[in-house]
PDB file of C-alpha atoms and ligand atoms in Angstrom:
ATOM      1  CA  MET Q 286      10.804 -69.201 -44.137  1.00 65.00           C
ATOM      2  CA  LYS Q 287       8.609 -72.298 -44.457  1.00 86.00           C
ATOM      3  CA  ASN Q 288       7.228 -73.499 -47.772  1.00 93.00           C
ATOM      4  CA  TYR Q 289       3.717 -72.430 -48.568  1.00 97.00           C
ATOM      5  CA  ILE Q 290       1.126 -72.638 -51.338  1.00 98.00           C
ATOM      6  CA  VAL Q 291      -0.882 -69.819 -52.870  1.00 98.00           C
ATOM      7  CA  ALA Q 292      -3.901 -71.023 -54.880  1.00 98.00           C
ATOM      8  CA  LEU Q 293      -5.165 -68.497 -57.402  1.00 98.00           C
ATOM      9  CA  ASP Q 294      -8.354 -69.666 -59.103  1.00 97.00           C
ATOM     10  CA  GLY Q 295     -10.893 -67.972 -61.318  1.00 95.00           C
ATOM     11  CA  PRO Q 296     -12.504 -67.955 -64.758  1.00 93.00           C
ATOM     12  CA  ALA Q 297     -10.775 -67.421 -68.107  1.00 87.00           C
ATOM     13  CA  GLY Q 298      -9.340 -63.954 -68.572  1.00 86.00           C
ATOM     14  CA  SER Q 299      -9.683 -62.764 -64.987  1.00 90.00           C
ATOM     15  CA  GLY Q 300      -6.002 -61.793 -65.013  1.00 89.00           C
ATOM     16  CA  LYS Q 301      -4.702 -64.727 -62.990  1.00 93.00           C
ATOM     17  CA  SER Q 302      -1.541 -65.455 -64.938  1.00 92.00           C
ATOM     18  CA  THR Q 303      -0.414 -61.816 -65.278  1.00 93.00           C
ATOM     19  CA  ILE Q 304      -0.932 -61.299 -61.573  1.00 96.00           C
ATOM     20  CA  ALA Q 305       0.573 -64.636 -60.504  1.00 97.00           C
ATOM     21  CA  LYS Q 306       3.760 -63.890 -62.453  1.00 96.00           C
ATOM     22  CA  ILE Q 307       4.238 -60.561 -60.671  1.00 97.00           C
ATOM     23  CA  ILE Q 308       3.515 -62.012 -57.234  1.00 97.00           C
ATOM     24  CA  ALA Q 309       5.893 -64.935 -57.903  1.00 97.00           C
ATOM     25  CA  LYS Q 310       8.664 -62.455 -58.654  1.00 97.00           C
ATOM     26  CA  ASP Q 311       7.910 -60.185 -55.690  1.00 97.00           C
ATOM     27  CA  PHE Q 312       7.724 -63.075 -53.186  1.00 95.00           C
ATOM     28  CA  ASN Q 313      10.296 -65.312 -54.856  1.00 95.00           C
ATOM     29  CA  LEU Q 314       7.803 -68.120 -55.494  1.00 96.00           C
ATOM     30  CA  THR Q 315       7.731 -70.811 -58.159  1.00 96.00           C
ATOM     31  CA  TYR Q 316       4.851 -70.042 -60.526  1.00 97.00           C
ATOM     32  CA  LEU Q 317       2.846 -72.862 -62.071  1.00 97.00           C
ATOM     33  CA  ASP Q 318       0.378 -72.016 -64.822  1.00 97.00           C
ATOM     34  CA  THR Q 319      -1.844 -75.109 -64.698  1.00 97.00           C
ATOM     35  CA  GLY Q 320      -4.026 -73.915 -67.595  1.00 96.00           C
ATOM     36  CA  ALA Q 321      -0.954 -74.200 -69.841  1.00 97.00           C
ATOM     37  CA  MET Q 322      -0.776 -77.897 -68.994  1.00 98.00           C
ATOM     38  CA  TYR Q 323      -4.371 -78.479 -70.169  1.00 98.00           C
ATOM     39  CA  ARG Q 324      -3.524 -76.427 -73.236  1.00 98.00           C
ATOM     40  CA  MET Q 325      -0.649 -78.816 -74.043  1.00 98.00           C
ATOM     41  CA  VAL Q 326      -3.084 -81.754 -74.038  1.00 98.00           C
ATOM     42  CA  ALA Q 327      -5.408 -79.806 -76.357  1.00 98.00           C
ATOM     43  CA  LEU Q 328      -2.495 -78.962 -78.664  1.00 98.00           C
ATOM     44  CA  TYR Q 329      -1.476 -82.628 -78.783  1.00 98.00           C
ATOM     45  CA  THR Q 330      -4.955 -83.530 -80.073  1.00 98.00           C
ATOM     46  CA  LEU Q 331      -4.655 -80.888 -82.809  1.00 98.00           C
ATOM     47  CA  GLN Q 332      -1.176 -82.054 -83.813  1.00 98.00           C
ATOM     48  CA  ASN Q 333      -2.361 -85.656 -84.047  1.00 98.00           C
ATOM     49  CA  ASN Q 334      -5.734 -85.039 -85.690  1.00 97.00           C
ATOM     50  CA  ILE Q 335      -7.628 -86.391 -82.699  1.00 98.00           C
ATOM     51  CA  ASN Q 336     -11.200 -85.125 -82.455  1.00 97.00           C
ATOM     52  CA  ILE Q 337     -11.620 -83.272 -79.164  1.00 96.00           C
ATOM     53  CA  LYS Q 338     -14.864 -85.164 -78.570  1.00 95.00           C
ATOM     54  CA  ASP Q 339     -13.051 -88.508 -78.893  1.00 97.00           C
ATOM     55  CA  SER Q 340     -12.188 -88.842 -75.220  1.00 97.00           C
ATOM     56  CA  LYS Q 341     -11.362 -92.560 -75.607  1.00 98.00           C
ATOM     57  CA  THR Q 342      -8.456 -91.807 -77.980  1.00 98.00           C
ATOM     58  CA  ILE Q 343      -7.342 -88.859 -75.838  1.00 98.00           C
ATOM     59  CA  ILE Q 344      -7.225 -91.091 -72.752  1.00 98.00           C
ATOM     60  CA  GLU Q 345      -5.293 -93.789 -74.676  1.00 98.00           C
ATOM     61  CA  SER Q 346      -2.828 -91.110 -75.835  1.00 98.00           C
ATOM     62  CA  LEU Q 347      -2.054 -89.825 -72.332  1.00 98.00           C
ATOM     63  CA  PRO Q 348       1.065 -91.986 -71.812  1.00 98.00           C
ATOM     64  CA  LYS Q 349       2.461 -90.464 -75.027  1.00 98.00           C
ATOM     65  CA  ILE Q 350       1.972 -86.893 -73.802  1.00 98.00           C
ATOM     66  CA  ASN Q 351       5.097 -85.819 -71.949  1.00 97.00           C
ATOM     67  CA  MET Q 352       5.222 -82.316 -70.621  1.00 97.00           C
ATOM     68  CA  ASP Q 353       7.986 -80.327 -69.039  1.00 94.00           C
ATOM     69  CA  ILE Q 354       8.106 -76.813 -67.749  1.00 93.00           C
ATOM     70  CA  VAL Q 355      11.527 -75.259 -68.022  1.00 91.00           C
ATOM     71  CA  ASN Q 356      11.693 -71.744 -66.602  1.00 84.00           C
ATOM     72  CA  ASP Q 357       8.836 -70.023 -68.441  1.00 85.00           C
ATOM     73  CA  SER Q 358       8.748 -72.442 -71.370  1.00 95.00           C
ATOM     74  CA  PHE Q 359       6.260 -75.230 -71.929  1.00 97.00           C
ATOM     75  CA  ILE Q 360       7.770 -78.299 -73.551  1.00 98.00           C
ATOM     76  CA  LEU Q 361       5.521 -80.900 -75.173  1.00 98.00           C
ATOM     77  CA  ASN Q 362       7.316 -84.113 -76.142  1.00 98.00           C
ATOM     78  CA  GLY Q 363      10.616 -82.272 -76.358  1.00 97.00           C
ATOM     79  CA  VAL Q 364       9.363 -79.256 -78.325  1.00 98.00           C
ATOM     80  CA  ASP Q 365       8.855 -75.762 -76.933  1.00 98.00           C
ATOM     81  CA  VAL Q 366       5.160 -75.009 -77.570  1.00 98.00           C
ATOM     82  CA  SER Q 367       4.852 -71.888 -75.378  1.00 97.00           C
ATOM     83  CA  LYS Q 368       3.477 -69.869 -78.308  1.00 95.00           C
ATOM     84  CA  GLU Q 369       1.301 -72.563 -79.919  1.00 97.00           C
ATOM     85  CA  ILE Q 370      -0.680 -73.242 -76.744  1.00 97.00           C
ATOM     86  CA  ARG Q 371      -1.938 -69.614 -76.711  1.00 93.00           C
ATOM     87  CA  THR Q 372      -3.504 -69.603 -80.178  1.00 92.00           C
ATOM     88  CA  PRO Q 373      -7.293 -69.212 -80.577  1.00 88.00           C
ATOM     89  CA  GLU Q 374      -7.402 -72.731 -82.125  1.00 93.00           C
ATOM     90  CA  VAL Q 375      -6.149 -74.263 -78.876  1.00 96.00           C
ATOM     91  CA  THR Q 376      -8.240 -71.926 -76.717  1.00 90.00           C
ATOM     92  CA  LYS Q 377     -11.384 -73.073 -78.528  1.00 88.00           C
ATOM     93  CA  ILE Q 378     -10.881 -76.772 -77.762  1.00 93.00           C
ATOM     94  CA  VAL Q 379      -9.165 -76.724 -74.377  1.00 94.00           C
ATOM     95  CA  SER Q 380     -12.267 -76.779 -72.164  1.00 91.00           C
ATOM     96  CA  PRO Q 381     -13.531 -80.172 -73.412  1.00 92.00           C
ATOM     97  CA  ALA Q 382     -10.003 -81.604 -72.990  1.00 95.00           C
ATOM     98  CA  ALA Q 383      -9.894 -80.314 -69.403  1.00 94.00           C
ATOM     99  CA  ALA Q 384     -13.259 -81.944 -68.656  1.00 93.00           C
ATOM    100  CA  ILE Q 385     -11.858 -85.483 -69.092  1.00 96.00           C
ATOM    101  CA  LYS Q 386     -11.348 -87.175 -65.729  1.00 96.00           C
ATOM    102  CA  GLU Q 387      -8.223 -89.135 -66.745  1.00 98.00           C
ATOM    103  CA  VAL Q 388      -6.590 -85.972 -68.123  1.00 98.00           C
ATOM    104  CA  ARG Q 389      -7.217 -84.217 -64.812  1.00 97.00           C
ATOM    105  CA  ILE Q 390      -5.823 -87.109 -62.754  1.00 98.00           C
ATOM    106  CA  LYS Q 391      -2.572 -87.045 -64.731  1.00 98.00           C
ATOM    107  CA  LEU Q 392      -2.166 -83.277 -64.573  1.00 98.00           C
ATOM    108  CA  VAL Q 393      -3.144 -82.887 -60.913  1.00 98.00           C
ATOM    109  CA  ASP Q 394      -0.496 -85.518 -59.994  1.00 98.00           C
ATOM    110  CA  LEU Q 395       2.058 -83.576 -61.991  1.00 97.00           C
ATOM    111  CA  GLN Q 396       1.041 -80.276 -60.362  1.00 98.00           C
ATOM    112  CA  ARG Q 397       1.491 -81.767 -56.887  1.00 98.00           C
ATOM    113  CA  GLU Q 398       4.823 -83.275 -57.885  1.00 97.00           C
ATOM    114  CA  ILE Q 399       6.174 -80.003 -59.291  1.00 95.00           C
ATOM    115  CA  SER Q 400       5.058 -78.090 -56.170  1.00 96.00           C
ATOM    116  CA  LYS Q 401       6.612 -80.489 -53.672  1.00 96.00           C
ATOM    117  CA  GLY Q 402       8.994 -78.813 -51.215  1.00 94.00           C
ATOM    118  CA  LYS Q 403       8.614 -75.380 -52.769  1.00 95.00           C
ATOM    119  CA  LYS Q 404       7.067 -72.018 -52.098  1.00 97.00           C
ATOM    120  CA  VAL Q 405       4.641 -71.875 -54.968  1.00 98.00           C
ATOM    121  CA  ILE Q 406       1.779 -69.963 -56.551  1.00 98.00           C
ATOM    122  CA  LEU Q 407      -0.470 -71.959 -58.878  1.00 98.00           C
ATOM    123  CA  ASP Q 408      -3.193 -70.501 -61.037  1.00 97.00           C
ATOM    124  CA  GLY Q 409      -6.098 -72.519 -62.362  1.00 96.00           C
ATOM    125  CA  ARG Q 410      -9.698 -73.474 -61.684  1.00 95.00           C
ATOM    126  CA  ASP Q 411      -9.468 -76.204 -59.054  1.00 96.00           C
ATOM    127  CA  ILE Q 412      -6.296 -75.414 -57.129  1.00 97.00           C
ATOM    128  CA  GLY Q 413      -8.026 -74.409 -53.889  1.00 97.00           C
ATOM    129  CA  THR Q 414     -10.757 -77.041 -54.181  1.00 96.00           C
ATOM    130  CA  VAL Q 415      -8.975 -80.166 -55.506  1.00 96.00           C
ATOM    131  CA  VAL Q 416      -5.236 -79.848 -56.140  1.00 98.00           C
ATOM    132  CA  PHE Q 417      -4.375 -78.223 -52.806  1.00 98.00           C
ATOM    133  CA  PRO Q 418      -7.481 -78.042 -50.592  1.00 98.00           C
ATOM    134  CA  ASN Q 419      -5.125 -77.163 -47.706  1.00 97.00           C
ATOM    135  CA  ALA Q 420      -3.371 -74.328 -49.545  1.00 98.00           C
ATOM    136  CA  ASP Q 421      -2.146 -71.614 -47.169  1.00 98.00           C
ATOM    137  CA  VAL Q 422      -3.688 -68.790 -49.202  1.00 98.00           C
ATOM    138  CA  LYS Q 423      -6.713 -69.147 -51.518  1.00 98.00           C
ATOM    139  CA  ILE Q 424      -7.802 -66.383 -53.833  1.00 98.00           C
ATOM    140  CA  PHE Q 425     -10.739 -66.520 -56.251  1.00 97.00           C
ATOM    141  CA  LEU Q 426     -10.291 -63.838 -58.870  1.00 97.00           C
ATOM    142  CA  VAL Q 427     -13.318 -62.821 -60.934  1.00 96.00           C
ATOM    143  CA  ALA Q 428     -14.241 -60.111 -63.467  1.00 95.00           C
ATOM    144  CA  SER Q 429     -17.249 -59.500 -65.708  1.00 95.00           C
ATOM    145  CA  PRO Q 430     -17.273 -61.479 -69.003  1.00 96.00           C
ATOM    146  CA  GLU Q 431     -17.164 -58.187 -70.988  1.00 96.00           C
ATOM    147  CA  GLU Q 432     -14.085 -56.957 -69.135  1.00 95.00           C
ATOM    148  CA  ARG Q 433     -12.374 -60.326 -69.540  1.00 95.00           C
ATOM    149  CA  ALA Q 434     -13.142 -60.387 -73.283  1.00 95.00           C
ATOM    150  CA  LYS Q 435     -11.731 -56.866 -73.624  1.00 94.00           C
ATOM    151  CA  ARG Q 436      -8.505 -57.982 -71.938  1.00 91.00           C
ATOM    152  CA  ARG Q 437      -8.238 -61.107 -74.122  1.00 90.00           C
ATOM    153  CA  VAL Q 438      -8.638 -59.090 -77.351  1.00 93.00           C
ATOM    154  CA  LYS Q 439      -5.852 -56.770 -76.180  1.00 92.00           C
ATOM    155  CA  ASP Q 440      -3.699 -59.715 -75.197  1.00 87.00           C
ATOM    156  CA  TYR Q 441      -4.167 -61.359 -78.628  1.00 87.00           C
ATOM    157  CA  LEU Q 442      -3.325 -58.047 -80.323  1.00 92.00           C
ATOM    158  CA  SER Q 443      -0.062 -57.823 -78.402  1.00 91.00           C
ATOM    159  CA  LYS Q 444       0.785 -61.244 -79.912  1.00 86.00           C
ATOM    160  CA  GLY Q 445      -0.154 -60.081 -83.405  1.00 91.00           C
ATOM    161  CA  ILE Q 446      -3.453 -61.996 -83.459  1.00 88.00           C
ATOM    162  CA  THR Q 447      -6.639 -60.128 -84.428  1.00 90.00           C
ATOM    163  CA  GLU Q 448      -9.827 -61.550 -82.918  1.00 90.00           C
ATOM    164  CA  ASP Q 449     -13.097 -59.706 -82.774  1.00 92.00           C
ATOM    165  CA  PHE Q 450     -14.639 -58.766 -79.419  1.00 96.00           C
ATOM    166  CA  LYS Q 451     -17.953 -60.538 -79.941  1.00 96.00           C
ATOM    167  CA  THR Q 452     -16.290 -63.833 -80.872  1.00 94.00           C
ATOM    168  CA  VAL Q 453     -13.974 -63.679 -77.868  1.00 93.00           C
ATOM    169  CA  LEU Q 454     -16.882 -62.780 -75.552  1.00 95.00           C
ATOM    170  CA  ALA Q 455     -18.951 -65.709 -76.849  1.00 94.00           C
ATOM    171  CA  ASP Q 456     -15.944 -68.010 -76.397  1.00 89.00           C
ATOM    172  CA  ILE Q 457     -15.408 -66.816 -72.809  1.00 92.00           C
ATOM    173  CA  ILE Q 458     -19.072 -67.313 -71.921  1.00 93.00           C
ATOM    174  CA  GLU Q 459     -19.015 -70.798 -73.443  1.00 90.00           C
ATOM    175  CA  ARG Q 460     -15.789 -71.726 -71.621  1.00 86.00           C
ATOM    176  CA  ASP Q 461     -17.202 -70.436 -68.309  1.00 91.00           C
ATOM    177  CA  LEU Q 462     -20.204 -72.658 -68.831  1.00 91.00           C
ATOM    178  CA  ILE Q 463     -18.169 -75.780 -69.671  1.00 87.00           C
ATOM    179  CA  ASP Q 464     -15.609 -75.132 -66.897  1.00 87.00           C
ATOM    180  CA  SER Q 465     -18.205 -74.499 -64.198  1.00 90.00           C
ATOM    181  CA  SER Q 466     -20.763 -77.137 -65.156  1.00 92.00           C
ATOM    182  CA  ARG Q 467     -18.435 -80.084 -65.807  1.00 87.00           C
ATOM    183  CA  LYS Q 468     -18.642 -83.101 -63.515  1.00 89.00           C
ATOM    184  CA  GLU Q 469     -14.914 -83.298 -62.786  1.00 89.00           C
ATOM    185  CA  SER Q 470     -13.484 -80.531 -60.565  1.00 89.00           C
ATOM    186  CA  PRO Q 471     -15.694 -77.706 -61.834  1.00 90.00           C
ATOM    187  CA  LEU Q 472     -14.620 -74.085 -61.595  1.00 92.00           C
ATOM    188  CA  LYS Q 473     -15.890 -73.142 -58.158  1.00 92.00           C
ATOM    189  CA  LYS Q 474     -14.835 -70.863 -55.352  1.00 96.00           C
ATOM    190  CA  ALA Q 475     -13.467 -72.840 -52.406  1.00 97.00           C
ATOM    191  CA  HIS Q 476     -15.517 -72.139 -49.282  1.00 97.00           C
ATOM    192  CA  ASP Q 477     -12.457 -70.620 -47.609  1.00 97.00           C
ATOM    193  CA  ALA Q 478     -11.164 -68.635 -50.608  1.00 98.00           C
ATOM    194  CA  ILE Q 479     -11.128 -64.849 -50.640  1.00 98.00           C
ATOM    195  CA  GLU Q 480     -12.980 -63.458 -53.658  1.00 97.00           C
ATOM    196  CA  ILE Q 481     -11.587 -60.441 -55.479  1.00 96.00           C
ATOM    197  CA  ASP Q 482     -13.476 -58.759 -58.331  1.00 95.00           C
ATOM    198  CA  SER Q 483     -10.933 -57.220 -60.695  1.00 93.00           C
ATOM    199  CA  SER Q 484     -13.485 -55.684 -63.111  1.00 93.00           C
ATOM    200  CA  PHE Q 485     -12.692 -52.159 -61.973  1.00 92.00           C
ATOM    201  CA  MET Q 486      -9.128 -52.706 -60.813  1.00 94.00           C
ATOM    202  CA  ASN Q 487      -5.926 -52.322 -62.745  1.00 92.00           C
ATOM    203  CA  ILE Q 488      -3.164 -54.917 -62.486  1.00 93.00           C
ATOM    204  CA  GLN Q 489      -1.229 -53.030 -59.797  1.00 96.00           C
ATOM    205  CA  GLU Q 490      -4.328 -52.691 -57.621  1.00 97.00           C
ATOM    206  CA  CYS Q 491      -5.042 -56.408 -57.929  1.00 96.00           C
ATOM    207  CA  VAL Q 492      -1.462 -57.357 -57.161  1.00 97.00           C
ATOM    208  CA  TYR Q 493      -1.442 -55.029 -54.186  1.00 97.00           C
ATOM    209  CA  SER Q 494      -4.605 -56.461 -52.672  1.00 97.00           C
ATOM    210  CA  ILE Q 495      -3.486 -60.087 -53.138  1.00 97.00           C
ATOM    211  CA  GLU Q 496       0.033 -59.395 -51.827  1.00 97.00           C
ATOM    212  CA  THR Q 497      -1.505 -57.733 -48.771  1.00 97.00           C
ATOM    213  CA  ILE Q 498      -3.543 -60.896 -48.145  1.00 97.00           C
ATOM    214  CA  ILE Q 499      -0.494 -63.163 -48.578  1.00 97.00           C
ATOM    215  CA  TYR Q 500       1.520 -60.951 -46.264  1.00 95.00           C
ATOM    216  CA  SER Q 501      -1.181 -60.957 -43.614  1.00 96.00           C
ATOM    217  CA  ILE Q 502      -1.423 -64.786 -43.702  1.00 95.00           C
ATOM    218  CA  ILE Q 503       2.194 -65.824 -44.293  1.00 93.00           C
ATOM    219  CA  GLY Q 504       4.024 -62.796 -43.023  1.00 84.00           C
ATOM    220  CA  GLU Q 505       6.442 -62.413 -45.956  1.00 61.00           C
TER     221      GLU Q 505
HETATM  222  O1  LIG S 808      -6.376 -70.504 -67.681  1.00 77.15           O
HETATM  223  P1  LIG S 808      -6.425 -71.007 -69.121  1.00 77.15           P
HETATM  224  O2  LIG S 808      -7.355 -70.226 -70.004  1.00 77.15           O
HETATM  225  O3  LIG S 808      -5.070 -71.143 -69.725  1.00 77.15           O
HETATM  226  O4  LIG S 808      -7.031 -72.482 -68.989  1.00 77.15           O
HETATM  227  C1  LIG S 808      -7.221 -73.302 -70.104  1.00 77.15           C
HETATM  228  C2  LIG S 808      -8.350 -74.303 -69.845  1.00 77.15           C
HETATM  229  O5  LIG S 808      -7.954 -75.266 -68.897  1.00 77.15           O
HETATM  230  C3  LIG S 808      -9.665 -73.709 -69.364  1.00 77.15           C
HETATM  231  O6  LIG S 808     -10.719 -74.111 -70.210  1.00 77.15           O
HETATM  232  C4  LIG S 808      -9.895 -74.299 -68.017  1.00 77.15           C
HETATM  233  C5  LIG S 808      -8.941 -75.431 -67.914  1.00 77.15           C
HETATM  234  N1  LIG S 808      -8.275 -75.505 -66.608  1.00 77.15           N
HETATM  235  C6  LIG S 808      -8.776 -76.386 -65.694  1.00 77.15           C
HETATM  236  O7  LIG S 808      -9.781 -77.035 -65.958  1.00 77.15           O
HETATM  237  N2  LIG S 808      -8.155 -76.522 -64.497  1.00 77.15           N
HETATM  238  C7  LIG S 808      -7.072 -75.807 -64.205  1.00 77.15           C
HETATM  239  N3  LIG S 808      -6.478 -75.985 -63.014  1.00 77.15           N
HETATM  240  C8  LIG S 808      -6.558 -74.867 -65.124  1.00 77.15           C
HETATM  241  C9  LIG S 808      -7.198 -74.734 -66.338  1.00 77.15           C
END
C-alpha cells in the first residue's frame, strides 16, 4: 500500500490527539503530535527564564533547541519532557511561542522530515493548509468551547491536576483567538478539508466517522 498523509487539524481540545492515536493504531500509521513540538519550545523558554514576549531571544535560542520524538516520548535536549509539556504553565504560554514565524519554519521542516516516506497522521492547526497542502485526507475537527473546556478539565484530572472550568474555558477562548488571528499559518480550515463537529459525539463515533472517510479515500 502506498504512503499517504492524513492531516487532522482543529482548535485546542477538539479531541485531535486522542482520536489520532487510535486511528494510527488501527491503520498502522506513524502519529505525529505537532502541538507537542510547539510545547517543547514553550517549555524551553520556561526552563531558561526567557519571557514569552521576547521573540528575539526565542529566535536566537532556536539552534539550541533540539527535539526528538522516540515512540510516544518527547525529548528536549536529551531529556524526556512528555509530562512537563502538558502542564497548565506550558499550555498558557504556548500560543505566543507558536505565533513566531522562525519557530514555525523550524518545526514545519522537522514535521516534513519526520513524515518522509511514511504513512502518517499528523494533528495540528496548519497541517492541511501549510505543512502538507497536498495531504491525501484532510479533516477539520471542531467542538464548542464549553465542550472542549469540559474535556480539558477531565484530562487534567486524570493527570492529577485540578483546574477550574472557568479558567480552562477562558484559556481555550484566548488560545483560539491567538491561534486563529495570528499572521503566520493561522488556525483555519483548508478549503478541501472535511469538517466534523465532535460536540455531541463520543470518541468512538468520531473515530468511526474519520476512519470511514480515510477508508473511502485511501481504501485501507
Ligand atoms: O494541540 P496543542 O494544544 O498541543 O497545541 C499547542 C499550541 O501549539 C497551540 O496553541 C497551537 C499551536 N500549534 C500550532 O500553532 N500549529 C500546530 N501545527 C500545532 C499546534
